[in-house]
Amino acid sequence: MAKVTIKDVAREAGVSISTVSNALNDVDVLTPETKSHVLKVAKRLNYVPNLNGKLLKSGKTNMLGFFTTSVKGAYFYILVESMARECERLGYGLNVFVTKDKQVIMSNILGGRVDGLVIYEELKIDEHDIASMEKDKIKAVFLDRVIENETMGSVIFDSYVAGYDAAKYLISLGHKKIAYISGVDTMFDSVQRKEGYLAALREHQLEMDQDYILQGYFEEEASYNAVKSFLRMHHDKVPDAFLAGNDLSAIGCIRALKSEGYRVPEDISVMGFDDIEIAQYFTPPLTTVRNQIARQGMLVIDHLVRMIQRKEQGKLQKLSSEIVVRGSCHIKLNRDDSI
Amino acid sequence: MAKVTIKDVAREAGVSISTVSNALNDVDVLTPETKSHVLKVAKRLNYVPNLNGKLLKSGKTNMLGFFTTSVKGAYFYILVESMARECERLGYGLNVFVTKDKQVIMSNILGGRVDGLVIYEELKIDEHDIASMEKDKIKAVFLDRVIENETMGSVIFDSYVAGYDAAKYLISLGHKKIAYISGVDTMFDSVQRKEGYLAALREHQLEMDQDYILQGYFEEEASYNAVKSFLRMHHDKVPDAFLAGNDLSAIGCIRALKSEGYRVPEDISVMGFDDIEIAQYFTPPLTTVRNQIARQGMLVIDHLVRMIQRKEQGKLQKLSSEIVVRGSCHIKLNRDDSI
DNA sequence: TATTGTGCTGAAAACGTTTTTATGTTATTT
DNA sequence: AAATAACATAAAAACGTTTTCAGCACAATA
């Protein structure tokens, strides 16, 4: 690589290195003629500053990093896209690191390649890592973990409220017997959604039959099987509605219901979470709960930049979600129960 | 940021800077005791090497960059995921830059932050940029642009063959009157698909009515409208099959056909391109042509790494695609035309 | 004319590493 | 026992920048 350095430009222009640097960085101390001459030479030589040298000296990268173990799924591309847009607006570059190797991540974080970072968990950044980041005053925002200290914060979805709102919506349609297709019990969001659902039921004094909690593991197939076997075992207590832990579960559920001869939404309402792309194209189009992913991306970058530039403290932000009404739920007019 | 540097470690361990460096980098020249002592001190101080200093000196980053204007859509996450996996296997980190600012991109590329790069076009990297990259011996692989020189190559999908194969498949089902819903005429892939389709028709001496080429712009709505107005204008020559430029167009097409009273696939076959996630969930499930995206990601990284490590030349690789048979096409038994 | 002030530019230090070369010690050979 | 080889460590140079400070013209002041 026959790189042209600042030295070459200096020699070629017949000035010193510092003069070149000043010209390039708009330090207002040079004669207009000197400056324009230097710039002309730099352009002629196709000079591009070496970032490593630059950063080594200045310590600022104007780069934010997003660290994640995966980018699979619509969640990530919406998130990354919105973060990138916000970064651009604020004059930062965004840098996505996809790796499962914690060592790589930590050395990039602490090695000074980015001014701040966004972290999507799963990779077990433990207390010790957090502590050493805190000690070094690393600015970071977490996406699915609650952290709140001097230099680190979180922007998360309030899944409890989401679950609560969803259940409440089904109740408002007149449903009484609402089953839940649970996700993965080790995931925070999954648990929160279920808790929210349970809270809504409790609040309305609806029966909370243990049989009404199925295990769907956030998967279509597992949910299909769970619903199918439930229907066969419990002819006597078919629910009015199913609230599924995510849209895939809802789809599996609907397929199971159809194959057992039920119509959705005429006979039974089904509601999901996430509003995945498929949701609107499915038959029936899925009523679901949508997280404000793009909003999360925007907020996370804003928060990070404020911590960097204005030395603001880290804080916890919770995002509400919105119900997307489509065609998989139906108003239930139930004469005996009406006022 | 109270950063601990190599100097601090040296002082604390009572040895010189170079000894610390050698210990950390496994240069086999130190007494085991010295080495382990230094490592112990380094760990105790929580020392993490500054990457900028490191890179400045060594010139190697062990990082590959992916430069793109957007990551929206399933294509990107499959691609990025597979690139990341391959990078990990080969001992590189992957770094995704999402920006529309060509300046940022060029300065990162030429500024020495990555050892090599993958470029997704749209951002108009012009001949001048390419030339300066070539001069500096930058290693790069392009994803949707044909480049082949000393240090740069491409891995692209052979859309011409894909279009040809798709049309041929429809012909093999017995269809004679095959309409095409065109995409965006300025996009390379779009044009290639259509050319392939036309070639297949020509080869089988099927009629190539200009009216059979509709404009769908790769959009659902536009395709819906195009098909709808076609059907209303040309009752006399309804096609046996539609080949749509992408799956969204196919979906729009099917909706239009249904709303005009045609059944798919019983009356008319419809085929798409891309195999987007929705395709399998749509009713009817879409028969389509799938690109080997994950394969592309793998190949592109391999190629890049071979250019970097083994000084191989850049080359052009074309990826074939595969037909995914689902439920939107039907065998047409046409008595009058059979042998 | 001698002094001070002003405006540009250049020299040199610094950033945190790696790598090359130098130095000093101990072991080996003659 | 002297010369040499082998080894372990230290010192210094280098990577490409930015930045601080010194220096030099020249004009303005006394």
XYZ file of N, CA and C (backbone and C1' of nucleotides) in Angstrom, chain B residues 15-16 18-19 29 31 34 56-57, chain D residues 8-16:
90
model
N 9.654 -3.972 34.826
C 10.373 -4.371 33.608
C 10.206 -3.270 32.555
N 10.746 -3.507 31.393
C 10.648 -2.486 30.351
C 9.379 -2.661 29.527
N 9.111 -3.005 26.344
C 9.209 -4.054 25.322
C 8.979 -5.427 25.920
N 9.412 -5.617 27.129
C 9.178 -6.899 27.780
C 7.683 -7.138 27.952
N 10.473 -15.341 23.793
C 11.834 -14.871 23.992
C 12.082 -14.576 25.463
N 11.784 -15.467 29.694
C 11.718 -16.522 30.695
C 10.255 -16.742 31.063
N 9.302 -14.492 33.937
C 9.094 -13.085 33.589
C 7.730 -12.913 32.939
N -1.716 1.440 14.575
C -0.864 2.444 13.967
C 0.491 1.832 13.657
N 0.976 1.082 14.611
C 2.292 0.489 14.428
C 2.263 -0.691 13.472
P 16.264 -17.382 27.562
O 16.167 -15.942 28.240
C 16.771 -15.748 29.519
C 16.862 -14.266 29.760
C 15.534 -13.526 29.703
O 15.313 -12.959 30.983
C 17.229 -12.392 28.456
P 13.941 -12.222 31.256
O 14.313 -10.761 30.784
C 15.126 -9.961 31.644
C 15.599 -8.740 30.901
C 14.563 -7.641 30.724
O 14.848 -6.667 31.716
C 16.051 -7.854 28.859
P 13.910 -5.363 31.805
O 14.743 -4.314 30.939
C 16.122 -4.124 31.221
C 16.714 -3.142 30.235
C 15.911 -1.849 30.070
O 16.843 -0.790 30.080
C 16.241 -2.864 27.956
P 16.362 0.696 30.200
O 16.713 1.236 28.744
C 18.046 1.036 28.229
C 18.103 1.491 26.781
C 17.427 2.825 26.488
O 18.323 3.562 25.682
C 16.576 1.171 25.034
P 18.022 5.055 25.282
O 17.511 4.888 23.777
C 18.227 4.014 22.904
C 17.518 3.941 21.571
C 16.813 5.214 21.128
O 16.916 5.277 19.728
C 15.263 3.512 21.158
P 16.774 6.663 18.959
O 16.103 6.219 17.586
C 16.506 4.981 16.984
C 15.360 4.401 16.191
C 14.543 5.438 15.408
O 14.261 4.887 14.143
C 13.109 4.202 16.769
P 13.869 5.832 12.914
O 12.388 5.373 12.572
C 12.119 3.981 12.361
C 10.658 3.733 12.634
C 9.707 4.785 12.052
O 9.009 4.218 10.954
C 9.073 4.088 14.242
P 8.309 5.219 9.932
O 6.764 4.869 10.033
C 6.288 3.541 10.237
C 4.939 3.633 10.907
C 4.182 4.922 10.594
O 3.339 4.698 9.465
C 4.007 4.290 12.915
P 3.272 5.802 8.325
O 2.252 6.865 8.923
C 0.901 6.461 9.096
C 0.161 7.574 9.804
C 0.252 8.934 9.108
O -1.042 9.486 9.069
C 0.895 9.131 11.361
